[in-house]
């Protein structure tokens, strides 16, 4: 990832995790997937970004620029 526009996230009251990048909603996680991700977020920015990248599904291959 270039780092110019990091992912942001928001956990709703219902427990959903909304993942955005550049001000646009990328994906919404619900249920057990959201609970697992929310429990792992918040340690440090680098690990949060890696988790959010994996959760979106579009940043797995390692060749994005």
CSV table of N, CA, C and O in Angstrom, one decimal:
chain,number,residue,atom,x,y,z
A,1,UNK,N,0.8,-1.2,0.0
A,1,UNK,CA,0.0,0.0,0.0
A,1,UNK,C,0.9,1.2,0.0
A,1,UNK,O,1.9,1.3,0.6
A,2,UNK,N,0.5,2.3,-0.7
A,2,UNK,CA,1.3,3.5,-0.8
A,2,UNK,C,1.3,4.3,0.5
A,2,UNK,O,2.2,5.0,0.7
A,3,UNK,N,0.3,4.1,1.3
A,3,UNK,CA,0.3,4.9,2.6
A,3,UNK,C,-0.3,6.3,2.4
A,3,UNK,O,-0.6,7.0,3.4
A,4,UNK,N,-0.6,6.7,1.2
A,4,UNK,CA,-1.2,8.0,1.0
A,4,UNK,C,-2.6,8.1,1.5
A,4,UNK,O,-3.0,9.2,2.0
A,5,UNK,N,-3.3,7.1,1.4
A,5,UNK,CA,-4.7,7.1,1.9
A,5,UNK,C,-5.0,5.8,2.6
A,5,UNK,O,-5.4,4.8,2.1
A,6,UNK,N,-4.7,5.8,3.9
A,6,UNK,CA,-4.9,4.6,4.7
A,6,UNK,C,-6.3,4.2,4.9
A,6,UNK,O,-7.2,5.1,4.7
A,7,UNK,N,-6.6,3.0,5.3
A,7,UNK,CA,-7.9,2.6,5.6
A,7,UNK,C,-8.3,3.1,6.9
A,7,UNK,O,-7.5,3.3,7.8
A,8,UNK,N,-9.6,3.4,7.0
A,8,UNK,CA,-10.2,3.8,8.3
A,8,UNK,C,-11.3,2.8,8.6
A,8,UNK,O,-11.8,2.2,7.7
A,9,UNK,N,-11.7,2.7,9.9
A,9,UNK,CA,-12.7,1.8,10.2
A,9,UNK,C,-13.6,2.4,11.3
A,9,UNK,O,-13.2,3.3,12.0
A,10,UNK,N,-14.8,1.9,11.4
A,10,UNK,CA,-15.7,2.4,12.4
A,10,UNK,C,-16.5,1.1,12.9
A,10,UNK,O,-17.0,0.4,12.0
A,11,UNK,N,-16.6,1.0,14.2
A,11,UNK,CA,-17.4,-0.1,14.7
A,11,UNK,C,-18.8,0.4,15.2
A,11,UNK,O,-18.8,1.4,16.0
A,12,UNK,N,-19.9,-0.1,14.7
A,12,UNK,CA,-21.2,0.4,15.0
A,12,UNK,C,-21.7,-0.2,16.3
A,12,UNK,O,-21.1,-1.1,16.8
A,13,UNK,N,-22.8,0.4,16.8
A,13,UNK,CA,-23.4,-0.2,18.0
A,13,UNK,C,-23.9,-1.6,17.8
A,13,UNK,O,-23.8,-2.4,18.7
A,14,UNK,N,-24.2,-1.9,16.6
A,14,UNK,CA,-24.7,-3.3,16.3
A,14,UNK,C,-23.6,-4.3,16.1
A,14,UNK,O,-23.8,-5.5,16.0
A,15,UNK,N,-22.3,-3.8,16.2
A,15,UNK,CA,-21.1,-4.6,16.1
A,15,UNK,C,-20.6,-4.8,14.7
A,15,UNK,O,-19.6,-5.5,14.5
A,16,UNK,N,-21.2,-4.1,13.7
A,16,UNK,CA,-20.6,-4.1,12.3
A,16,UNK,C,-19.4,-3.3,12.3
A,16,UNK,O,-19.2,-2.4,13.0
A,17,UNK,N,-18.4,-3.7,11.4
A,17,UNK,CA,-17.2,-3.0,11.1
A,17,UNK,C,-17.3,-2.4,9.7
A,17,UNK,O,-17.4,-3.2,8.8
A,18,UNK,N,-17.3,-1.1,9.6
A,18,UNK,CA,-17.3,-0.4,8.3
A,18,UNK,C,-15.9,0.0,8.0
A,18,UNK,O,-15.3,0.8,8.7
A,19,UNK,N,-15.4,-0.5,6.8
A,19,UNK,CA,-14.1,-0.2,6.4
A,19,UNK,C,-14.1,0.8,5.2
A,19,UNK,O,-14.8,0.5,4.2
A,20,UNK,N,-13.4,1.9,5.3
A,20,UNK,CA,-13.4,2.9,4.3
A,20,UNK,C,-12.0,3.2,3.8
A,20,UNK,O,-11.0,3.0,4.6
A,21,UNK,N,-11.8,3.8,2.6
A,21,UNK,CA,-10.6,4.3,2.2
A,21,UNK,C,-10.8,5.5,1.3
A,21,UNK,O,-11.7,5.4,0.4
A,22,UNK,N,-10.1,6.5,1.5
A,22,UNK,CA,-10.3,7.7,0.7
A,22,UNK,C,-11.7,8.3,0.9
A,22,UNK,O,-12.2,8.9,0.0
A,23,UNK,N,-12.4,8.1,2.0
A,23,UNK,CA,-13.7,8.7,2.3
A,23,UNK,C,-14.8,7.8,1.7
A,23,UNK,O,-16.0,8.2,1.8
A,24,UNK,N,-14.5,6.7,1.0
A,24,UNK,CA,-15.5,5.8,0.4
A,24,UNK,C,-15.6,4.5,1.2
A,24,UNK,O,-14.5,3.9,1.5
A,25,UNK,N,-16.8,4.0,1.4
A,25,UNK,CA,-17.0,2.7,2.0
A,25,UNK,C,-16.5,1.6,1.1
A,25,UNK,O,-16.9,1.6,0.0
A,26,UNK,N,-15.6,0.8,1.6
A,26,UNK,CA,-15.0,-0.3,0.8
A,26,UNK,C,-15.8,-1.6,1.1
A,26,UNK,O,-16.2,-2.3,0.2
A,27,UNK,N,-16.0,-1.9,2.4
A,27,UNK,CA,-16.8,-3.1,2.7
A,27,UNK,C,-17.3,-3.0,4.1
A,27,UNK,O,-16.9,-2.1,4.9
A,28,UNK,N,-18.3,-3.8,4.4
A,28,UNK,CA,-18.9,-3.9,5.7
A,28,UNK,C,-18.8,-5.3,6.2
A,28,UNK,O,-19.2,-6.2,5.5
A,29,UNK,N,-18.3,-5.5,7.4
A,29,UNK,CA,-18.2,-6.9,8.0
A,29,UNK,C,-19.3,-7.0,9.1
A,29,UNK,O,-19.5,-6.0,9.8
A,30,UNK,N,-20.0,-8.1,9.1
A,30,UNK,CA,-21.0,-8.3,10.1
A,30,UNK,C,-20.8,-9.7,10.8
A,30,UNK,O,-20.1,-10.5,10.3
A,31,UNK,N,-21.4,-9.8,11.9
A,31,UNK,CA,-21.4,-11.1,12.6
A,31,UNK,C,-20.1,-11.5,13.2
A,31,UNK,O,-19.4,-10.6,13.7
A,32,UNK,N,-19.8,-12.8,13.1
A,32,UNK,CA,-18.6,-13.3,13.8
A,32,UNK,C,-17.3,-12.7,13.1
A,32,UNK,O,-16.3,-12.5,13.8
A,33,UNK,N,-17.3,-12.5,11.8
A,33,UNK,CA,-16.1,-11.9,11.2
A,33,UNK,C,-15.9,-10.5,11.7
A,33,UNK,O,-14.7,-10.1,12.0
A,34,UNK,N,-16.9,-9.7,11.9
A,34,UNK,CA,-16.7,-8.4,12.5
A,34,UNK,C,-16.2,-8.4,13.9
A,34,UNK,O,-15.4,-7.6,14.3
A,35,UNK,N,-16.8,-9.3,14.7
A,35,UNK,CA,-16.3,-9.5,16.1
A,35,UNK,C,-14.9,-9.9,16.2
A,35,UNK,O,-14.1,-9.3,17.0
A,36,UNK,N,-14.4,-10.8,15.3
A,36,UNK,CA,-13.0,-11.2,15.3
A,36,UNK,C,-12.1,-10.0,14.9
A,36,UNK,O,-11.1,-9.8,15.6
A,37,UNK,N,-12.5,-9.3,13.9
A,37,UNK,CA,-11.7,-8.2,13.4
A,37,UNK,C,-11.6,-7.1,14.5
A,37,UNK,O,-10.6,-6.6,14.8
A,38,UNK,N,-12.8,-6.7,15.1
A,38,UNK,CA,-12.8,-5.6,16.0
A,38,UNK,C,-12.0,-6.0,17.3
A,38,UNK,O,-11.4,-5.1,17.9
A,39,UNK,N,-11.9,-7.3,17.6
A,39,UNK,CA,-11.1,-7.7,18.8
A,39,UNK,C,-9.6,-7.5,18.5
A,39,UNK,O,-8.8,-7.2,19.5
A,40,UNK,N,-9.2,-7.6,17.3
A,40,UNK,CA,-7.8,-7.5,16.9
A,40,UNK,C,-7.3,-6.1,16.6
A,40,UNK,O,-6.1,-5.8,16.6
A,41,UNK,N,-8.3,-5.2,16.3
A,41,UNK,CA,-7.9,-3.8,15.9
A,41,UNK,C,-7.6,-3.0,17.2
A,41,UNK,O,-8.0,-3.3,18.3
A,42,UNK,N,-6.7,-1.9,16.9
A,42,UNK,CA,-6.4,-1.0,18.0
A,42,UNK,C,-5.1,-1.2,18.6
A,42,UNK,O,-4.7,-0.3,19.4
A,43,UNK,N,-4.3,-2.2,18.3
A,43,UNK,CA,-3.0,-2.4,18.9
A,43,UNK,C,-2.0,-1.3,18.4
A,43,UNK,O,-1.4,-0.6,19.1
A,44,UNK,N,-1.8,-1.3,17.1
A,44,UNK,CA,-0.9,-0.2,16.4
A,44,UNK,C,-1.4,0.0,15.0
A,44,UNK,O,-2.0,-0.9,14.4
A,45,UNK,N,-1.0,1.1,14.5
A,45,UNK,CA,-1.5,1.5,13.1
A,45,UNK,C,-1.1,0.6,12.0
A,45,UNK,O,-1.9,0.2,11.1
A,46,UNK,N,0.2,0.1,12.1
A,46,UNK,CA,0.7,-0.8,11.0
A,46,UNK,C,-0.1,-2.1,11.0
A,46,UNK,O,-0.5,-2.6,9.9
A,47,UNK,N,-0.3,-2.7,12.2
A,47,UNK,CA,-1.0,-4.0,12.2
A,47,UNK,C,-2.5,-3.8,11.8
A,47,UNK,O,-3.1,-4.6,11.2
A,48,UNK,N,-3.1,-2.6,12.3
A,48,UNK,CA,-4.5,-2.3,11.9
A,48,UNK,C,-4.6,-2.2,10.4
A,48,UNK,O,-5.6,-2.8,9.8
A,49,UNK,N,-3.7,-1.6,9.7
A,49,UNK,CA,-3.7,-1.4,8.3
A,49,UNK,C,-3.6,-2.8,7.6
A,49,UNK,O,-4.4,-3.1,6.6
A,50,UNK,N,-2.8,-3.6,8.1
A,50,UNK,CA,-2.6,-5.0,7.5
A,50,UNK,C,-3.9,-5.8,7.6
A,50,UNK,O,-4.4,-6.5,6.7
A,51,UNK,N,-4.5,-5.7,8.8
A,51,UNK,CA,-5.8,-6.4,9.1
A,51,UNK,C,-6.9,-5.9,8.2
A,51,UNK,O,-7.7,-6.7,7.6
A,52,UNK,N,-7.0,-4.6,8.0
A,52,UNK,CA,-8.0,-4.0,7.2
A,52,UNK,C,-7.8,-4.3,5.7
A,52,UNK,O,-8.8,-4.5,5.0
A,53,UNK,N,-6.6,-4.3,5.3
A,53,UNK,CA,-6.3,-4.7,3.9
A,53,UNK,C,-6.7,-6.1,3.6
A,53,UNK,O,-7.4,-6.4,2.6
A,54,UNK,N,-6.4,-7.1,4.5
A,54,UNK,CA,-6.9,-8.4,4.4
A,54,UNK,C,-8.4,-8.6,4.4
A,54,UNK,O,-9.0,-9.4,3.6
A,55,UNK,N,-9.0,-7.8,5.2
A,55,UNK,CA,-10.5,-7.8,5.3
A,55,UNK,C,-11.2,-7.4,4.1
A,55,UNK,O,-12.3,-7.9,3.7
A,56,UNK,N,-10.6,-6.4,3.3
A,56,UNK,CA,-11.2,-6.0,2.1
A,56,UNK,C,-11.1,-7.0,1.0
A,56,UNK,O,-11.9,-7.0,0.1
A,57,UNK,N,-10.1,-7.8,1.0
A,57,UNK,CA,-9.9,-8.8,0.0
A,57,UNK,C,-9.2,-8.4,-1.3
A,57,UNK,O,-9.0,-9.2,-2.1
A,58,UNK,N,-8.9,-7.1,-1.4
A,58,UNK,CA,-8.4,-6.6,-2.7
A,58,UNK,C,-6.9,-6.3,-2.6
A,58,UNK,O,-6.3,-5.9,-3.5
A,59,UNK,N,-6.3,-6.6,-1.5
A,59,UNK,CA,-4.9,-6.3,-1.2
A,59,UNK,C,-4.0,-7.5,-0.8
A,59,UNK,O,-3.1,-7.3,0.0
A,60,UNK,N,-4.3,-8.6,-1.3
A,60,UNK,CA,-3.7,-9.8,-0.9
A,60,UNK,C,-2.5,-10.2,-1.7
A,60,UNK,O,-1.6,-10.9,-1.2
A,61,UNK,N,-2.4,-9.8,-2.9
A,61,UNK,CA,-1.4,-10.3,-3.8
A,61,UNK,C,0.0,-9.7,-3.7
A,61,UNK,O,0.9,-10.3,-4.2
A,62,UNK,N,0.1,-8.5,-3.0
A,62,UNK,CA,1.4,-8.0,-2.8
A,62,UNK,C,2.0,-7.2,-4.0
A,62,UNK,O,3.1,-6.7,-3.9
A,63,UNK,N,1.2,-7.1,-5.1
A,63,UNK,CA,1.8,-6.4,-6.2
A,63,UNK,C,1.1,-5.1,-6.5
A,63,UNK,O,1.3,-4.5,-7.5
A,64,UNK,N,0.2,-4.6,-5.6
A,64,UNK,CA,-0.5,-3.4,-5.8
A,64,UNK,C,0.5,-2.2,-5.5
A,64,UNK,O,1.4,-2.3,-4.7
A,65,UNK,N,0.3,-1.2,-6.3
A,65,UNK,CA,1.2,0.0,-6.1
A,65,UNK,C,0.4,1.2,-5.8
A,65,UNK,O,-0.7,1.4,-6.1
